[in-house]
Coordinates of C-alpha atoms and ligand atoms in Angstrom, one line a residue:
X18 CA -12.6 4.0 -8.6
X19 CA -10.6 3.5 -5.3
X20 CA -6.8 2.9 -5.0
X21 CA -7.6 -1.0 -4.3
X22 CA -9.2 -1.4 -7.7
X23 CA -6.7 0.9 -9.8
X24 CA -3.9 -1.2 -8.4
X25 CA -5.6 -4.5 -9.1
X26 CA -6.7 -3.4 -12.6
X27 CA -3.1 -2.4 -13.4
X28 CA -1.9 -5.9 -12.4
X29 CA -4.8 -7.6 -14.3
X30 CA -4.0 -5.6 -17.4
X31 CA -0.4 -6.7 -17.6
X32 CA -1.2 -10.2 -16.4
X33 CA -3.3 -10.5 -19.5
X34 CA -0.7 -9.4 -21.8
X35 CA 1.7 -12.1 -20.6
X36 CA 3.4 -10.5 -17.5
X37 CA 4.3 -12.4 -14.3
X38 CA 3.1 -10.4 -11.2
X39 CA 5.9 -10.3 -8.9
X40 CA 5.6 -9.5 -5.2
X41 CA 7.0 -6.0 -4.0
X42 CA 10.4 -6.3 -2.5
X43 CA 10.7 -5.0 1.3
X44 CA 11.6 -1.3 1.4
X45 CA 15.0 -1.9 2.5
X46 CA 16.9 -3.2 -0.6
X47 CA 18.2 -6.8 0.3
X48 CA 21.5 -6.9 -1.9
X49 CA 22.2 -3.4 -2.6
X50 CA 24.0 -1.2 0.0
X51 CA 24.3 1.5 -2.4
X52 CA 21.0 3.0 -1.4
X53 CA 18.9 3.0 2.0
X54 CA 15.7 2.4 0.5
X55 CA 14.0 1.2 -2.7
X56 CA 13.3 4.5 -4.5
X57 CA 11.9 2.9 -7.7
X58 CA 10.0 -0.2 -8.8
X59 CA 13.2 -1.2 -11.1
X60 CA 15.6 -0.9 -8.3
X61 CA 15.2 -4.5 -7.1
X62 CA 15.4 -5.5 -10.8
X63 CA 18.7 -3.9 -11.6
X64 CA 20.5 -7.1 -12.1
X65 CA 17.9 -8.5 -14.5
X66 CA 18.0 -5.3 -16.3
X67 CA 21.6 -5.8 -16.7
X68 CA 21.2 -9.2 -18.2
X69 CA 20.9 -11.7 -15.5
X70 CA 17.8 -14.0 -16.5
X71 CA 14.6 -13.3 -14.0
X72 CA 13.1 -16.5 -12.7
X73 CA 9.6 -15.4 -13.7
X74 CA 10.7 -14.6 -17.2
X75 CA 11.1 -11.4 -19.5
X76 CA 7.6 -9.6 -18.8
X77 CA 7.1 -8.5 -15.1
X78 CA 4.8 -6.4 -13.5
X79 CA 4.1 -5.3 -9.7
X80 CA 3.2 -2.5 -7.4
X81 CA 6.6 -1.7 -5.4
X82 CA 6.8 -0.1 -2.2
X83 CA 9.2 2.9 -2.3
X84 CA 10.7 5.7 0.0
X85 CA 12.1 9.0 -1.3
X86 CA 12.7 11.5 1.2
X87 CA 15.1 14.0 -0.6
X88 CA 12.1 16.1 -1.0
X89 CA 11.0 15.8 2.5
X90 CA 10.7 19.5 3.0
X91 CA 8.2 19.8 0.0
X92 CA 5.9 17.3 1.8
X93 CA 2.6 19.4 2.7
X94 CA 2.2 20.8 -0.9
X95 CA 0.0 18.8 -3.2
X96 CA 1.9 16.0 -4.5
X97 CA 4.9 15.3 -2.5
X98 CA 5.0 12.2 -0.2
X99 CA 7.8 10.0 1.2
X100 CA 6.4 6.7 1.0
X101 CA 4.5 5.8 -2.5
X102 CA 3.7 2.8 -4.3
X103 CA 5.1 2.4 -7.9
X104 CA 3.1 0.5 -10.4
X105 CA 5.3 -0.8 -12.9
X106 CA 5.6 -3.3 -16.0
X107 CA 9.0 -4.6 -17.5
X108 CA 10.2 -6.1 -20.6
X109 CA 13.6 -7.7 -20.0
X110 CA 14.8 -7.8 -23.5
X111 CA 11.5 -8.5 -25.0
X112 CA 8.9 -6.0 -26.4
X113 CA 10.1 -2.4 -26.7
X114 CA 8.7 0.9 -27.4
X115 CA 6.0 0.2 -29.6
X116 CA 4.1 -2.1 -27.2
X117 CA 5.0 -0.1 -24.0
X118 CA 3.6 3.2 -25.5
X119 CA 0.5 1.3 -26.8
X120 CA -0.4 -0.3 -23.4
X121 CA 0.4 2.6 -21.4
X122 CA -1.9 4.5 -23.6
X123 CA -4.6 1.8 -23.5
X124 CA -4.4 1.3 -19.7
X125 CA -4.7 5.0 -19.0
X126 CA -7.8 5.5 -21.4
X127 CA -9.8 2.3 -21.6
X128 CA -12.9 2.1 -19.8
X129 CA -13.2 -1.7 -19.8
X130 CA -9.8 -2.6 -18.8
X131 CA -8.1 0.4 -17.5
X132 CA -8.7 3.7 -15.8
X133 CA -10.7 5.2 -18.4
X134 CA -9.1 8.6 -18.3
X135 CA -10.0 11.4 -20.7
X136 CA -7.4 11.4 -23.6
X137 CA -8.1 15.1 -24.0
X138 CA -6.5 15.7 -20.7
X139 CA -3.1 13.9 -21.5
X140 CA 0.1 15.2 -22.5
X141 CA 3.2 13.4 -23.5
X142 CA 7.1 14.3 -23.2
X143 CA 9.8 12.5 -25.3
X144 CA 13.7 12.9 -25.2
X145 CA 15.1 15.6 -27.4
X146 CA 18.4 14.0 -27.7
X147 CA 21.8 14.7 -26.9
X148 CA 25.5 13.4 -27.1
X149 CA 24.4 10.2 -25.4
X150 CA 21.5 9.3 -27.2
X151 CA 19.7 10.5 -30.5
X152 CA 16.3 12.5 -30.4
X153 CA 13.5 9.9 -29.8
X154 CA 11.8 10.2 -33.2
X155 CA 10.7 6.8 -32.7
X156 CA 8.6 7.4 -29.6
X157 CA 7.0 10.5 -31.3
X158 CA 5.8 8.5 -34.3
X159 CA 4.3 5.8 -32.0
X160 CA 2.5 8.6 -29.8
X161 CA 1.2 10.1 -32.9
X162 CA -0.9 7.1 -33.5
X163 CA -2.8 7.8 -30.1
X164 CA -2.4 11.7 -29.5
X165 CA -2.4 14.9 -31.5
X166 CA 1.2 15.9 -32.2
X167 CA 0.7 19.4 -30.6
X168 CA 0.4 17.7 -27.2
X169 CA 3.8 15.7 -27.6
X170 CA 6.5 17.9 -26.3
X171 CA 10.4 17.2 -27.0
X172 CA 12.4 17.8 -23.5
X173 CA 16.0 17.7 -22.5
X174 CA 17.9 14.8 -20.6
X175 CA 17.2 16.9 -17.4
X176 CA 13.6 15.5 -17.2
X177 CA 13.6 12.9 -19.7
X178 CA 16.5 10.6 -19.1
X179 CA 16.1 8.4 -16.3
X180 CA 18.8 6.4 -14.3
X181 CA 18.5 5.2 -10.7
X182 CA 22.1 6.6 -9.9
X183 CA 25.5 7.0 -11.1
X184 CA 25.9 3.4 -12.2
X185 CA 23.5 0.9 -13.8
X186 CA 21.0 0.6 -16.6
X187 CA 19.5 3.9 -18.0
X188 CA 17.8 5.6 -20.9
X189 CA 15.5 8.0 -22.7
X190 CA 12.1 8.0 -21.4
X191 CA 8.6 9.3 -22.5
X192 CA 6.5 10.8 -19.7
X193 CA 2.7 11.1 -19.5
X194 CA 1.0 14.0 -17.7
X195 CA -2.5 14.4 -16.7
X196 CA -4.5 17.8 -16.3
X197 CA -5.8 18.0 -12.9
X198 CA -7.5 21.4 -13.3
X199 CA -11.3 21.8 -13.0
X200 CA -11.5 24.1 -16.2
X201 CA -9.4 21.8 -18.5
X202 CA -6.3 23.3 -20.1
X203 CA -6.8 22.2 -23.5
X204 CA -4.1 22.7 -26.2
X205 CA -1.0 24.2 -25.0
X206 CA 2.5 25.5 -26.4
X207 CA 5.3 23.8 -24.8
X208 CA 6.0 27.0 -22.5
X209 CA 2.5 26.9 -21.5
X210 CA 2.8 23.4 -20.8
X211 CA 5.8 24.0 -18.8
X212 CA 4.0 26.8 -16.8
X213 CA 1.1 24.4 -16.0
X214 CA 3.6 21.9 -14.7
X215 CA 5.3 24.3 -12.4
X216 CA 1.6 25.1 -11.0
X217 CA 1.1 21.6 -10.3
X218 CA -1.9 21.8 -13.0
X219 CA -0.6 18.9 -14.7
X220 CA 0.9 16.0 -12.9
X221 CA 3.4 13.3 -14.1
X222 CA 1.3 9.8 -14.0
X223 CA 3.4 7.4 -16.0
X224 CA 7.0 7.3 -17.1
X225 CA 8.2 4.6 -19.8
X226 CA 12.0 4.2 -19.8
X227 CA 13.6 2.7 -22.7
X228 CA 16.5 1.3 -20.9
X229 CA 19.1 0.3 -23.4
X230 CA 22.0 2.4 -22.1
X231 CA 24.5 1.9 -19.1
X232 CA 25.9 4.2 -16.9
X233 CA 29.3 4.2 -15.1
X234 CA 30.4 6.8 -12.7
X235 CA 28.0 9.1 -13.9
X236 CA 28.7 8.8 -17.3
X237 CA 26.7 7.0 -20.0
X238 CA 29.2 4.3 -21.5
X239 CA 27.3 2.8 -24.1
X240 CA 24.4 0.4 -24.8
X241 CA 23.4 -2.7 -22.8
X242 CA 23.1 -6.2 -24.4
X243 CA 19.3 -5.8 -24.4
X244 CA 16.7 -3.2 -24.8
X245 CA 14.6 -3.2 -21.8
X246 CA 11.2 -1.2 -20.8
X247 CA 11.1 -0.1 -17.3
X248 CA 7.7 1.8 -16.7
X249 CA 6.7 3.5 -13.3
X250 CA 3.4 5.1 -12.3
X251 CA 3.1 6.6 -8.9
X252 CA 0.0 5.0 -7.6
X253 CA -0.7 8.0 -5.2
X254 CA -0.7 10.3 -8.4
X255 CA -2.7 8.3 -10.5
X256 CA -5.4 7.7 -7.7
X257 CA -5.4 11.4 -7.6
X258 CA -6.1 12.1 -11.1
X259 CA -8.9 9.2 -11.3
X260 CA -10.5 10.7 -8.1
X261 CA -10.5 14.1 -9.4
X262 CA -8.6 15.6 -6.7
X263 CA -6.1 18.3 -7.0
X264 CA -3.7 16.8 -4.2
X265 CA -2.8 13.3 -2.8
X266 CA -4.0 14.0 0.7
X267 CA -7.7 14.1 -0.4
X268 CA -7.4 10.4 -2.1
X269 CA -8.7 7.4 -0.5
X270 CA -5.0 6.5 0.3
X271 CA -4.7 9.4 2.7
X272 CA -8.4 10.7 3.4
X273 CA -9.0 8.2 6.5
X274 CA -5.5 9.3 7.8
X275 CA -6.2 12.9 7.6
X276 CA -9.6 12.5 9.1
X277 CA -8.2 10.5 12.0
X278 CA -5.6 13.4 12.6
X279 CA -8.5 15.9 12.6
X280 CA -10.2 13.6 15.4
X281 CA -7.0 13.7 17.4
X282 CA -6.3 17.2 17.1
X283 CA -7.7 19.3 20.1
X284 CA -8.6 22.3 18.0
X285 CA -9.8 22.7 14.5
X286 CA -7.0 22.3 12.1
X287 CA -6.0 25.4 10.3
X288 CA -2.6 24.3 9.3
X289 CA -3.3 22.0 6.3
X290 CA 0.5 21.4 5.7
X291 CA 1.0 20.4 9.4
X292 CA -1.7 17.9 9.0
X293 CA -0.3 16.5 5.5
X294 CA 3.2 16.3 7.1
X295 CA 1.9 14.3 10.0
X296 CA -0.1 12.0 7.8
X297 CA 2.6 11.3 5.3
X298 CA 5.5 10.8 8.1
X299 CA 3.6 8.5 10.1
X300 CA 2.4 6.4 7.0
X301 CA 5.9 6.1 5.8
X302 CA 7.1 5.2 9.3
X303 CA 4.4 2.6 9.6
X304 CA 5.5 1.0 6.4
X305 CA 9.4 1.1 7.5
X306 CA 8.4 -0.4 10.7
X307 CA 6.5 -3.2 9.1
X308 CA 9.5 -3.9 6.9
X309 CA 11.9 -4.2 10.1
X310 CA 13.5 -0.8 10.1
X311 CA 13.8 0.5 13.6
X312 CA 14.5 4.1 14.8
X313 CA 18.2 4.7 15.4
X314 CA 20.8 7.3 14.7
X315 CA 22.2 5.6 11.6
X316 CA 21.3 4.7 7.9
X317 CA 17.5 3.7 7.5
X318 CA 17.0 3.9 11.3
X319 CA 18.1 7.7 11.3
X320 CA 15.5 8.5 8.6
X321 CA 12.6 6.7 10.3
X322 CA 13.6 8.6 13.4
X323 CA 13.4 11.8 11.7
X324 CA 10.2 11.1 10.2
X325 CA 8.8 10.3 13.7
X326 CA 10.2 13.2 15.6
X327 CA 9.2 15.4 12.7
X328 CA 5.8 14.2 12.9
X329 CA 5.8 14.7 16.8
X330 CA 6.7 18.4 16.2
X331 CA 3.9 18.7 13.8
X332 CA 1.3 17.0 15.9
X333 CA 2.3 19.5 18.7
X334 CA 1.4 22.4 16.3
X335 CA -2.0 20.6 15.7
X336 CA -2.6 20.0 19.6
X337 CA -2.3 16.2 19.1
X338 CA -1.8 15.0 22.6
X339 CA 1.1 12.8 23.8
X340 CA 1.1 9.2 22.6
X341 CA -1.8 9.8 20.3
X342 CA 0.3 9.4 16.9
X343 CA 0.3 5.8 17.3
X344 CA -3.5 5.8 17.1
X345 CA -3.0 6.2 13.4
X346 CA -1.3 2.8 12.8
X347 CA -4.5 0.8 12.7
X348 CA -6.0 3.3 10.0
X349 CA -2.9 2.9 7.8
X350 CA -2.9 -1.1 8.4
X351 CA -6.5 -1.4 7.4
X352 CA -5.7 0.2 3.9
X353 CA -3.0 -2.4 3.0
X354 CA -4.9 -5.4 4.2
X355 CA -4.6 -7.9 1.4
X356 CA -1.9 -6.0 -0.3
X357 CA 1.1 -5.8 2.2
X358 CA -0.4 -8.0 5.0
X359 CA 2.8 -7.8 7.0
X360 CA 1.5 -4.3 8.2
X361 CA -1.6 -5.4 9.9
X362 CA 0.4 -8.4 11.2
X363 CA 3.1 -6.0 13.1
X364 CA 0.5 -3.7 14.1
X365 CA 1.5 -4.0 17.8
X366 CA 4.9 -3.8 17.2
X367 CA 4.4 -0.7 14.9
X368 CA 2.4 1.0 17.7
X369 CA 5.0 0.3 20.2
X370 CA 7.7 1.5 18.2
X371 CA 6.1 4.9 17.5
X372 CA 4.9 5.3 20.9
X373 CA 8.6 4.7 22.2
X374 CA 10.1 6.7 19.9
X375 CA 7.7 9.6 20.9
X376 CA 8.2 9.0 24.4
X377 CA 12.0 9.1 23.8
X378 CA 11.9 12.3 22.0
X379 CA 9.6 13.8 24.5
X380 CA 11.9 13.5 27.4
X381 CA 14.3 15.8 26.0
X382 CA 12.1 17.8 23.6
X383 CA 11.4 20.4 26.1
X384 CA 14.7 20.7 27.2
X385 CA 16.3 20.8 23.9
X386 CA 13.8 23.3 22.7
X387 CA 15.0 25.6 25.6
X388 CA 18.3 25.2 24.7
X389 CA 17.6 25.8 21.2
X390 CA 15.5 29.0 22.0
X391 CA 18.5 30.4 24.0
X392 CA 20.8 29.9 20.9
X393 CA 18.4 31.5 18.3
X394 CA 18.1 34.5 20.6
X395 CA 21.7 34.6 20.3
X396 CA 21.5 34.6 16.5
X397 CA 23.8 31.8 15.7
X398 CA 23.9 28.0 16.1
X399 CA 27.5 26.6 15.7
X400 CA 28.2 23.2 14.8
X401 CA 29.2 22.2 18.1
X402 CA 25.8 23.5 19.3
X403 CA 24.1 21.5 16.6
X404 CA 25.7 18.6 17.6
X405 CA 24.9 18.9 21.2
X406 CA 21.5 19.4 20.4
X407 CA 21.8 16.1 18.4
X408 CA 23.6 14.0 20.7
X409 CA 22.0 15.0 24.1
X410 CA 18.8 16.0 23.1
X411 CA 17.8 13.8 19.9
X412 CA 17.4 16.6 17.7
X413 CA 18.1 15.3 14.1
X414 CA 20.3 18.1 12.5
X415 CA 17.6 18.7 9.8
X416 CA 15.3 19.4 12.3
X417 CA 17.4 22.2 14.1
X418 CA 18.4 23.6 10.6
X419 CA 14.3 24.0 10.0
X420 CA 13.6 25.4 13.5
X421 CA 16.5 27.8 13.0
X422 CA 15.5 28.8 9.6
X423 CA 12.0 29.7 10.7
X424 CA 13.6 32.1 12.8
X425 CA 15.8 33.5 10.2
X426 CA 18.9 31.8 11.5
X427 CA 21.4 29.4 9.9
X428 CA 23.4 26.4 11.4
X429 CA 26.9 26.0 10.7
X430 CA 26.3 22.8 8.8
X431 CA 29.8 22.3 7.7
X432 CA 31.1 22.3 11.4
X433 CA 28.3 20.3 12.4
X434 CA 29.4 17.7 9.8
X435 CA 33.0 17.7 10.9
X436 CA 31.8 17.5 14.5
X437 CA 29.7 14.4 13.6
X438 CA 32.7 12.8 11.7
X439 CA 35.1 13.2 14.6
X440 CA 32.5 11.4 16.8
X441 CA 32.1 8.8 14.3
X442 CA 35.6 8.2 13.9
X443 CA 36.0 8.2 17.9
X444 CA 33.5 5.6 18.2
X445 CA 35.0 3.5 15.1
X446 CA 38.3 3.5 16.9
X447 CA 36.5 2.4 19.9
X448 CA 35.0 -0.4 18.1
X449 CA 38.1 -1.5 16.4
X450 CA 39.8 -1.5 19.7
X451 CA 37.1 -3.6 21.0
X452 CA 37.5 -6.0 18.0
X453 CA 41.0 -6.3 18.4
X454 CA 40.5 -7.1 22.2
X455 CA 37.7 -9.3 21.5
X456 CA 36.2 -10.4 24.7
X457 CA 38.9 -8.6 26.8
X458 CA 36.7 -5.6 26.5
X459 CA 34.6 -5.9 29.6
X460 CA 32.9 -2.3 29.7
X461 CA 29.5 -2.7 31.3
X462 CA 27.6 -2.5 28.1
X463 CA 29.4 -4.9 26.1
X464 CA 29.2 -7.4 29.1
X465 CA 25.6 -7.1 29.3
X466 CA 25.3 -7.5 25.5
X467 CA 27.5 -10.6 25.8
X468 CA 25.2 -12.2 28.5
X469 CA 22.1 -11.1 26.3
X470 CA 23.8 -13.1 23.3
X471 CA 23.8 -16.2 25.5
X472 CA 20.2 -15.9 26.5
X473 CA 19.2 -15.0 22.8
X474 CA 20.7 -18.2 21.5
X475 CA 19.1 -20.3 24.2
X476 CA 15.8 -18.6 23.0
X477 CA 16.8 -19.3 19.3
X478 CA 17.4 -22.7 20.1
X479 CA 14.2 -23.3 22.1
X480 CA 12.0 -22.1 19.2
X481 CA 13.8 -23.1 16.1
X482 CA 15.4 -26.1 17.3
X483 CA 18.7 -27.7 18.2
X484 CA 20.0 -27.3 14.9
X485 CA 20.9 -23.7 15.7
X486 CA 24.5 -23.1 16.7
X487 CA 26.9 -20.0 17.0
X488 CA 28.6 -19.4 13.7
X489 CA 30.2 -16.0 14.8
X490 CA 29.6 -13.2 17.2
X491 CA 30.9 -9.4 17.2
X492 CA 29.9 -7.2 20.0
X493 CA 30.6 -3.5 20.5
X494 CA 29.0 -1.1 23.0
X495 CA 26.1 -0.3 20.9
X496 CA 24.9 -3.7 19.5
X497 CA 25.6 -7.4 19.2
X498 CA 25.7 -9.1 16.0
X499 CA 25.3 -12.7 16.0
X500 CA 25.7 -15.3 13.2
X501 CA 23.9 -18.6 13.6
X502 CA 23.2 -21.8 11.8
X503 CA 19.6 -21.8 10.4
X504 CA 18.4 -22.5 6.8
X505 CA 15.9 -19.9 6.3
X506 CA 14.5 -16.4 7.3
X507 CA 13.4 -16.3 10.9
X508 CA 9.9 -14.7 11.0
X509 CA 9.2 -11.8 13.2
X510 CA 7.0 -13.5 15.4
X511 CA 9.4 -15.9 16.3
X512 CA 12.1 -13.0 16.8
X513 CA 9.3 -11.6 19.3
X514 CA 9.4 -14.9 21.0
X515 CA 12.9 -14.9 21.4
X516 CA 13.0 -11.3 22.6
X517 CA 10.3 -12.1 25.3
X518 CA 12.4 -15.1 26.3
X519 CA 15.7 -12.9 26.9
X520 CA 13.4 -10.1 28.6
X521 CA 11.9 -12.6 30.7
X522 CA 15.3 -13.6 32.2
X523 CA 16.2 -10.1 32.7
X524 CA 13.0 -9.1 34.3
X525 CA 13.7 -12.2 36.8
X526 CA 17.1 -10.8 37.8
X527 CA 18.5 -14.4 37.0
X528 CA 21.8 -15.3 38.6
X529 CA 25.1 -15.8 36.2
X530 CA 26.8 -18.9 37.6
X531 CA 30.5 -19.5 36.5
X532 CA 31.6 -23.2 36.9
X533 CA 34.7 -25.0 35.8
X534 CA 34.4 -28.3 34.7
X535 CA 35.8 -31.5 32.3
X536 CA 34.8 -30.8 28.7
X537 CA 33.3 -34.6 28.6
X538 CA 31.1 -33.5 31.5
X539 CA 30.1 -30.4 30.0
X540 CA 29.1 -32.1 26.8
X541 CA 27.3 -34.6 28.7
X542 CA 25.2 -32.1 30.4
X543 CA 23.9 -30.7 27.3
X544 CA 25.9 -27.4 27.5
X545 CA 25.6 -25.4 24.6
X546 CA 28.8 -24.7 22.5
X547 CA 30.4 -24.4 19.1
X548 CA 34.2 -24.8 18.4
X549 CA 34.5 -27.4 21.1
X550 CA 37.6 -28.5 19.7
X551 CA 39.1 -25.0 20.3
X552 CA 38.6 -25.1 24.1
X553 CA 41.4 -26.8 26.5
X554 CA 40.1 -30.1 28.5
X555 CA 39.0 -28.0 31.6
X556 CA 36.2 -25.5 30.5
X557 CA 34.1 -22.7 31.8
X558 CA 30.4 -23.1 31.6
X559 CA 28.0 -20.0 32.3
X560 CA 24.6 -20.6 33.5
X561 CA 21.9 -18.1 33.7
X562 CA 19.2 -19.1 36.0
X563 CA 16.4 -18.2 38.1
X564 CA 16.4 -20.6 41.1
X565 CA 15.9 -24.0 39.5
X566 CA 14.9 -22.6 36.0
X567 CA 17.9 -22.7 33.8
X568 CA 17.6 -20.1 30.8
X569 CA 20.9 -20.8 29.4
X570 CA 24.1 -22.8 29.7
X571 CA 26.8 -22.4 27.5
X572 CA 30.4 -22.9 27.3
X573 CA 32.1 -19.5 27.3
X574 CA 35.2 -17.7 28.3
X575 CA 33.5 -14.9 29.7
X576 CA 32.8 -12.0 30.9
X577 CA 29.3 -11.9 32.0
X578 CA 27.1 -10.0 34.2
X579 CA 26.6 -11.4 37.8
X580 CA 22.9 -10.8 37.5
X581 CA 20.8 -9.9 34.7
X582 CA 18.8 -7.5 36.7
X583 CA 20.0 -4.3 35.5
X584 CA 20.7 -5.3 31.7
X585 CA 17.9 -2.9 30.2
X586 CA 15.6 -4.1 27.5
X587 CA 16.5 -6.4 24.9
X588 CA 15.6 -5.8 21.3
X589 CA 16.3 -7.5 17.9
X590 CA 16.5 -4.8 15.5
X591 CA 17.3 -7.0 12.3
X592 CA 17.3 -10.5 11.0
X593 CA 19.0 -11.2 7.6
X594 CA 20.8 -13.7 5.6
X595 CA 24.8 -13.7 6.4
X596 CA 25.9 -16.5 4.1
X597 CA 24.5 -19.8 2.9
X598 CA 22.7 -21.6 5.9
X599 CA 23.7 -18.9 8.1
X600 CA 21.5 -15.9 9.5
X601 CA 22.4 -12.7 11.3
X602 CA 20.9 -10.8 13.9
X603 CA 21.5 -7.4 15.2
X604 CA 20.2 -6.6 18.8
X605 CA 20.4 -4.0 21.1
X606 CA 19.8 -3.3 24.9
X607 CA 18.0 -0.1 25.4
Ligands
LIG19 N1 12.4 4.1 -13.2 C1 11.4 4.9 -13.7 C2 10.6 5.8 -12.7 O1 10.9 5.7 -11.4 C3 10.2 4.2 -14.2 O2 10.1 3.1 -13.5 O3 10.0 6.9 -13.0

């Protein structure tokens, strides 16, 4: 059975049992600033687990795209990966332990409807109890209907209590493990089972959380109004169990990527870990970019940057030539056709982003490596040095730490963090200054972004219609942020067109004309503007044009560049809802 079938069977199984199949949310949570990425299938469902009625009902199931990077250094072993899909079914105050456990067992073992796993290779854990909640005898009794008792182990909250963070729904869980050894482990005592777990001879393939509790500031404060079930099964691991592999990289989800890497490598691959790291990191990068993340120095963008740059380093170890990493993109896109179609649809953009990020990194990689080698030879890397490596050479701090650790050298992380904070405060102060000064700040970068904003608005109006007007604007040296009236999400292909429109005007080196005229005259000419009433009778109109071709004509106080020639390349990095009927775009000039 391949991954496609396993995913499909799961959804069908739960659909048949009254669950609505809901689509995966994007990797970046839409309304939850507390996490950078969805890390579990339940994350987008938190409000519903807390009591808000879900529009699709009380029984839900899906396959959710997730990213977890806290174990990034473990990638390369048998089971860790940074992107994964979580199969999950939920009861929002509907069925509870009895049905949840029964269906988990049925799905895992049924040959007709499920996965047909050998029950003699299954082991279960249940919660042993603590001050927050009692020992889960109920789960034990239910399991005993399906499993011999000596393969059900009571475990502490450390492993068998699940919560997505310090706040929100949580509860005890029961976890299902599968024996992936060739020989078969047979009956085991709890100690033997725990040792087998350490050796990755049994792998967790499913987790049923009985979410009836609530956490606040890290403490369990009591019960929720309803008893929920939140189950999660990592697709990669379950595929591994079904396909009889002892590691995820040999499953059909990774094998084609691993093969392509082997083809791209100049030499026969000896470093399996490096090959796995490249496969994992590029796959995750592809999924992130498809969901709108772009490499940058902050938040999600920084994680993406780190993944791509780390992949570049390991690609070098394997002798994979410059620019070749992006050749993995079509292989990955193929896997998700018909499942997450946005990956294949964005293939061109993804290739471009990975290629460009690699280019950017390579420009400084050699000099940065030289610099680091000198520092390592000295035997220490100070926080200031590490910061220079970050800011001048684009070395993510974690990468510097890893490279240093390989030579037995430590990096002064605390003083790096202090340095970073200082830098952030400086730029924040700068931004606030600018904000206070509004358009009075006329450094070259903000001026160019200001002109880009005009071109972008004209592009948006061209492709989305005359109903689009400015609703707000905020420009810093790094980026523009622009709110505009439009009732729905603007698709990436339209954003690409708008981008192309702006870049076309930049490429032509348009003249930016400034003219004074009467407000009425400007209105009659069809000049774009919002808040007309705020302007005096005599207004300033900026026109961006190439000969007779007008790219933008807008009411404005300025300042603007004189010619668009040297503005750089324009890129829309994010489009999102701002408020009802208003969308927000963040864009940059590179
Ligand atoms: N939230 C639980 C987990 O991630 C079950 O979905 O394992």
